[in-house]
Tab-separated table of C-alpha atoms in Angstrom:
chain	number	residue	atom	x	y	z
A	1	UNK	CA	15.055	-7.600	-8.226
A	2	UNK	CA	13.429	-4.899	-6.410
A	3	UNK	CA	9.782	-4.118	-8.513
A	4	UNK	CA	9.460	-0.437	-7.800
A	5	UNK	CA	11.567	2.212	-7.224
A	6	UNK	CA	11.571	5.389	-5.505
A	7	UNK	CA	14.732	7.110	-6.111
A	8	UNK	CA	14.692	10.005	-4.174
A	9	UNK	CA	13.775	9.571	-0.780
A	10	UNK	CA	13.008	13.398	0.266
A	11	UNK	CA	11.823	16.142	-2.059
A	12	UNK	CA	11.275	20.486	-1.129
A	13	UNK	CA	9.519	22.115	-3.251
A	14	UNK	CA	8.170	25.768	-2.661
A	15	UNK	CA	3.809	26.458	-2.666
A	16	UNK	CA	2.588	26.777	-6.175
A	17	UNK	CA	5.464	25.843	-7.940
A	18	UNK	CA	5.486	21.572	-9.980
A	19	UNK	CA	7.497	18.927	-8.583
A	20	UNK	CA	7.944	15.835	-9.849
A	21	UNK	CA	7.995	12.283	-8.042
A	22	UNK	CA	10.833	9.435	-9.681
A	23	UNK	CA	9.362	6.115	-9.941
A	24	UNK	CA	10.315	3.018	-12.268
A	25	UNK	CA	8.675	-0.482	-12.245
A	26	UNK	CA	10.479	-3.289	-13.444
A	27	UNK	CA	9.004	-6.336	-15.043
A	28	UNK	CA	7.794	-9.153	-17.358
A	29	UNK	CA	4.310	-9.085	-17.626
A	30	UNK	CA	2.635	-7.013	-20.301
A	31	UNK	CA	-0.159	-6.747	-18.550
A	32	UNK	CA	0.033	-4.434	-15.179
A	33	UNK	CA	-1.242	-1.320	-13.544
A	34	UNK	CA	0.686	1.553	-11.597
A	35	UNK	CA	-0.280	3.482	-9.226
A	36	UNK	CA	0.573	6.520	-6.868
A	37	UNK	CA	-0.572	7.458	-3.035
A	38	UNK	CA	-0.059	9.006	-0.537
A	39	UNK	CA	0.904	8.725	3.213
A	40	UNK	CA	-0.293	11.898	5.714
A	41	UNK	CA	1.705	12.192	8.660
A	42	UNK	CA	-1.341	10.994	10.082
A	43	UNK	CA	-1.095	7.365	8.524
A	44	UNK	CA	-3.863	6.981	6.396
A	45	UNK	CA	-2.893	5.591	2.480
A	46	UNK	CA	-5.129	7.359	-0.374
A	47	UNK	CA	-5.277	6.782	-3.740
A	48	UNK	CA	-4.177	9.672	-5.757
A	49	UNK	CA	-4.011	8.361	-9.549
A	50	UNK	CA	-3.593	4.793	-12.005
A	51	UNK	CA	-2.238	4.138	-15.295
A	52	UNK	CA	-2.728	1.289	-16.729
A	53	UNK	CA	0.082	-0.783	-19.586
A	54	UNK	CA	-2.120	-0.187	-22.389
A	55	UNK	CA	-3.407	3.216	-21.813
A	56	UNK	CA	-2.654	5.658	-24.321
A	57	UNK	CA	-2.673	8.902	-22.348
A	58	UNK	CA	-0.850	10.318	-19.532
A	59	UNK	CA	-3.027	9.237	-16.527
A	60	UNK	CA	-5.036	13.393	-14.893
A	61	UNK	CA	-6.208	13.768	-11.225
A	62	UNK	CA	-6.477	17.434	-11.133
A	63	UNK	CA	-3.338	18.534	-10.086
A	64	UNK	CA	-1.785	14.651	-10.154
A	65	UNK	CA	-0.907	13.635	-13.722
A	66	UNK	CA	1.406	10.682	-14.492
A	67	UNK	CA	4.147	11.324	-16.848
A	68	UNK	CA	3.953	7.362	-18.397
A	69	UNK	CA	7.585	6.557	-20.273
A	70	UNK	CA	6.768	2.609	-20.961
A	71	UNK	CA	9.946	2.373	-22.589
A	72	UNK	CA	12.233	3.578	-20.199
A	73	UNK	CA	9.172	1.538	-17.139
A	74	UNK	CA	8.736	4.805	-15.296
A	75	UNK	CA	5.412	6.114	-14.312
A	76	UNK	CA	6.755	9.603	-12.978
A	77	UNK	CA	4.265	11.706	-10.514
A	78	UNK	CA	3.857	15.444	-11.251
A	79	UNK	CA	1.332	17.508	-8.665
A	80	UNK	CA	1.079	21.421	-10.670
A	81	UNK	CA	0.549	24.463	-8.436
A	82	UNK	CA	1.217	22.412	-4.618
A	83	UNK	CA	-0.091	22.935	-2.213
A	84	UNK	CA	1.308	22.768	2.298
A	85	UNK	CA	-1.732	20.009	2.842
A	86	UNK	CA	0.379	17.884	-0.241
A	87	UNK	CA	3.372	17.274	2.153
A	88	UNK	CA	3.269	14.069	2.965
A	89	UNK	CA	5.101	10.221	2.489
A	90	UNK	CA	4.062	9.690	-1.744
A	91	UNK	CA	4.349	6.146	-2.963
A	92	UNK	CA	4.623	4.261	-5.560
A	93	UNK	CA	2.855	0.900	-6.155
A	94	UNK	CA	2.140	-1.435	-9.112
A	95	UNK	CA	0.238	-5.120	-10.046
A	96	UNK	CA	0.995	-7.333	-12.769
A	97	UNK	CA	-1.092	-9.163	-14.728
A	98	UNK	CA	-4.684	-9.033	-16.395
A	99	UNK	CA	-6.068	-9.360	-13.035
A	100	UNK	CA	-8.020	-6.184	-11.482
A	101	UNK	CA	-7.330	-8.169	-7.264
A	102	UNK	CA	-3.719	-9.204	-8.200
A	103	UNK	CA	-0.721	-8.653	-4.599
A	104	UNK	CA	0.038	-4.651	-5.050
A	105	UNK	CA	4.257	-3.899	-5.313
A	106	UNK	CA	5.004	-0.456	-3.632
A	107	UNK	CA	7.912	1.358	-3.688
A	108	UNK	CA	10.527	2.909	-0.771
A	109	UNK	CA	8.326	6.394	-1.373
A	110	UNK	CA	9.348	9.645	-1.406
A	111	UNK	CA	8.993	12.027	1.741
A	112	UNK	CA	7.981	15.804	0.098
A	113	UNK	CA	7.923	19.374	1.516
A	114	UNK	CA	6.279	22.185	0.295
A	115	UNK	CA	7.768	25.485	2.015
A	116	UNK	CA	5.382	28.435	2.179
B	1	UNK	CA	-14.655	6.098	8.061
B	2	UNK	CA	-12.077	4.323	5.490
B	3	UNK	CA	-14.671	1.911	4.803
B	4	UNK	CA	-12.261	-0.680	6.377
B	5	UNK	CA	-12.852	-0.629	9.949
B	6	UNK	CA	-9.000	-2.297	11.995
B	7	UNK	CA	-8.843	-2.686	16.267
B	8	UNK	CA	-6.465	-2.057	17.550
B	9	UNK	CA	-5.562	0.681	16.321
B	10	UNK	CA	-2.131	0.563	18.753
B	11	UNK	CA	-0.454	-2.566	20.696
B	12	UNK	CA	1.783	-2.744	22.898
B	13	UNK	CA	3.367	-6.125	24.084
B	14	UNK	CA	6.101	-7.282	25.819
B	15	UNK	CA	8.666	-9.476	23.562
B	16	UNK	CA	7.111	-13.336	23.449
B	17	UNK	CA	3.943	-12.562	24.018
B	18	UNK	CA	0.940	-13.056	20.851
B	19	UNK	CA	-1.287	-10.693	19.733
B	20	UNK	CA	-4.719	-11.068	17.480
B	21	UNK	CA	-5.296	-8.013	14.996
B	22	UNK	CA	-8.774	-7.839	13.035
B	23	UNK	CA	-9.231	-6.598	10.264
B	24	UNK	CA	-13.871	-6.275	9.760
B	25	UNK	CA	-14.334	-3.959	5.697
B	26	UNK	CA	-17.300	-2.062	5.651
B	27	UNK	CA	-18.037	-3.378	2.463
B	28	UNK	CA	-18.099	-6.698	1.410
B	29	UNK	CA	-15.601	-7.338	-0.773
B	30	UNK	CA	-14.398	-11.413	-1.984
B	31	UNK	CA	-11.103	-10.366	-1.921
B	32	UNK	CA	-9.337	-8.750	1.858
B	33	UNK	CA	-5.090	-8.277	1.704
B	34	UNK	CA	-2.377	-7.784	3.923
B	35	UNK	CA	0.427	-5.833	4.607
B	36	UNK	CA	3.260	-4.837	6.714
B	37	UNK	CA	4.672	-1.025	7.392
B	38	UNK	CA	7.765	-0.776	8.600
B	39	UNK	CA	8.980	3.128	9.763
B	40	UNK	CA	9.872	4.690	6.266
B	41	UNK	CA	9.787	1.941	3.826
B	42	UNK	CA	5.967	1.623	1.895
B	43	UNK	CA	4.075	-1.084	2.809
B	44	UNK	CA	5.078	-5.123	1.955
B	45	UNK	CA	2.544	-7.608	1.528
B	46	UNK	CA	2.646	-10.954	3.482
B	47	UNK	CA	-1.166	-12.184	2.553
B	48	UNK	CA	-4.367	-12.242	0.722
B	49	UNK	CA	-7.715	-14.187	0.524
B	50	UNK	CA	-10.287	-15.225	-1.449
B	51	UNK	CA	-12.680	-14.690	0.664
B	52	UNK	CA	-12.612	-17.849	3.234
B	53	UNK	CA	-9.560	-19.001	1.369
B	54	UNK	CA	-6.393	-18.127	1.750
B	55	UNK	CA	-4.457	-17.438	-1.836
B	56	UNK	CA	-0.899	-16.470	-0.863
B	57	UNK	CA	1.010	-15.955	1.697
B	58	UNK	CA	4.660	-13.998	1.480
B	59	UNK	CA	8.014	-15.466	2.703
B	60	UNK	CA	7.183	-12.550	4.712
B	61	UNK	CA	4.961	-14.506	7.340
B	62	UNK	CA	7.338	-15.787	8.888
B	63	UNK	CA	5.644	-19.679	11.064
B	64	UNK	CA	4.526	-17.318	14.013
B	65	UNK	CA	1.587	-15.341	11.841
B	66	UNK	CA	-0.528	-17.060	10.653
B	67	UNK	CA	-4.493	-15.380	9.417
B	68	UNK	CA	-8.152	-16.572	8.883
B	69	UNK	CA	-11.279	-15.147	7.496
B	70	UNK	CA	-13.440	-17.899	8.842
B	71	UNK	CA	-15.955	-16.271	6.581
B	72	UNK	CA	-15.165	-14.279	3.974
B	73	UNK	CA	-15.930	-11.334	5.559
B	74	UNK	CA	-13.792	-10.380	8.097
B	75	UNK	CA	-10.233	-11.160	8.671
B	76	UNK	CA	-7.219	-11.762	11.944
B	77	UNK	CA	-3.536	-12.088	11.997
B	78	UNK	CA	-2.689	-13.352	14.183
B	79	UNK	CA	1.402	-13.862	15.796
B	80	UNK	CA	3.294	-15.776	18.131
B	81	UNK	CA	5.834	-15.686	19.743
B	82	UNK	CA	6.508	-11.282	19.211
B	83	UNK	CA	9.757	-10.425	18.597
B	84	UNK	CA	11.057	-6.781	18.559
B	85	UNK	CA	11.494	-7.183	14.677
B	86	UNK	CA	7.023	-7.817	14.808
B	87	UNK	CA	7.081	-4.361	15.196
B	88	UNK	CA	5.364	-2.065	12.683
B	89	UNK	CA	2.421	-0.876	11.327
B	90	UNK	CA	-0.248	-3.281	9.489
B	91	UNK	CA	-2.585	-2.303	6.603
B	92	UNK	CA	-5.430	-4.310	5.760
B	93	UNK	CA	-7.403	-3.581	2.600
B	94	UNK	CA	-9.580	-4.175	-0.375
B	95	UNK	CA	-10.551	-3.662	-3.549
B	96	UNK	CA	-11.628	0.002	-3.079
B	97	UNK	CA	-15.195	-0.277	-3.821
B	98	UNK	CA	-17.248	1.571	-6.960
B	99	UNK	CA	-13.781	2.485	-8.206
B	100	UNK	CA	-12.361	0.998	-11.294
B	101	UNK	CA	-9.069	-0.056	-11.906
B	102	UNK	CA	-9.792	-1.703	-8.699
B	103	UNK	CA	-7.161	0.824	-6.063
B	104	UNK	CA	-6.558	-1.148	-3.183
B	105	UNK	CA	-8.427	0.440	-0.387
B	106	UNK	CA	-6.407	0.216	2.743
B	107	UNK	CA	-7.852	0.744	6.691
B	108	UNK	CA	-6.271	2.647	9.283
B	109	UNK	CA	-3.459	0.482	10.296
B	110	UNK	CA	-2.461	-1.625	13.623
B	111	UNK	CA	0.605	-0.349	15.112
B	112	UNK	CA	2.703	-2.941	17.230
B	113	UNK	CA	5.546	-2.227	19.668
B	114	UNK	CA	7.073	-4.921	20.417
B	115	UNK	CA	9.455	-3.830	24.135
């Protein structure tokens, strides 16, 4: 089974609007971390936001927030007030287990296009 | 400067040739990871090192692939007898320095094209 599933290959959003990128995950380990990365067309992978499995509150980083629904095993990324520079691929990732140094599993990504 | 330098940035080779990529983390960390990313997909785990010890290898890493980290700092990834299916971006990563929860910090990758 896929560890990370991103069901939206592509999304469009109007500039200044909010957008939600979906991510579901599969693990039986009670301890895990969820991450979102942005990959612009230039290719670098940029870390955006982290959510731990034991965190009680949803993570936020500036315009990024993570809608963490543990029972549903979903970790959706919400980008508020979209900007043209947000156009990129977005990847959801999971690290299983309590160690901070275990390998990551990545989803297949969502391509976000922000329209002016 | 991403903190992880990869060389070369691009490599075009003919099928059957051997290629070697290098990863140089600017900040030292005992963990170093290799991932492969094909077009339109997310990165896939290949292998990782704890210092010079290779701790885990993915089944994606056929016997044509070998990775080393001889002194626990830089790492090399060699592909022997390249095939067209090896065409991909090869990414090196370390746990992000100074960042809690240790997200992976990636280099800019080596893009391999096998003709």
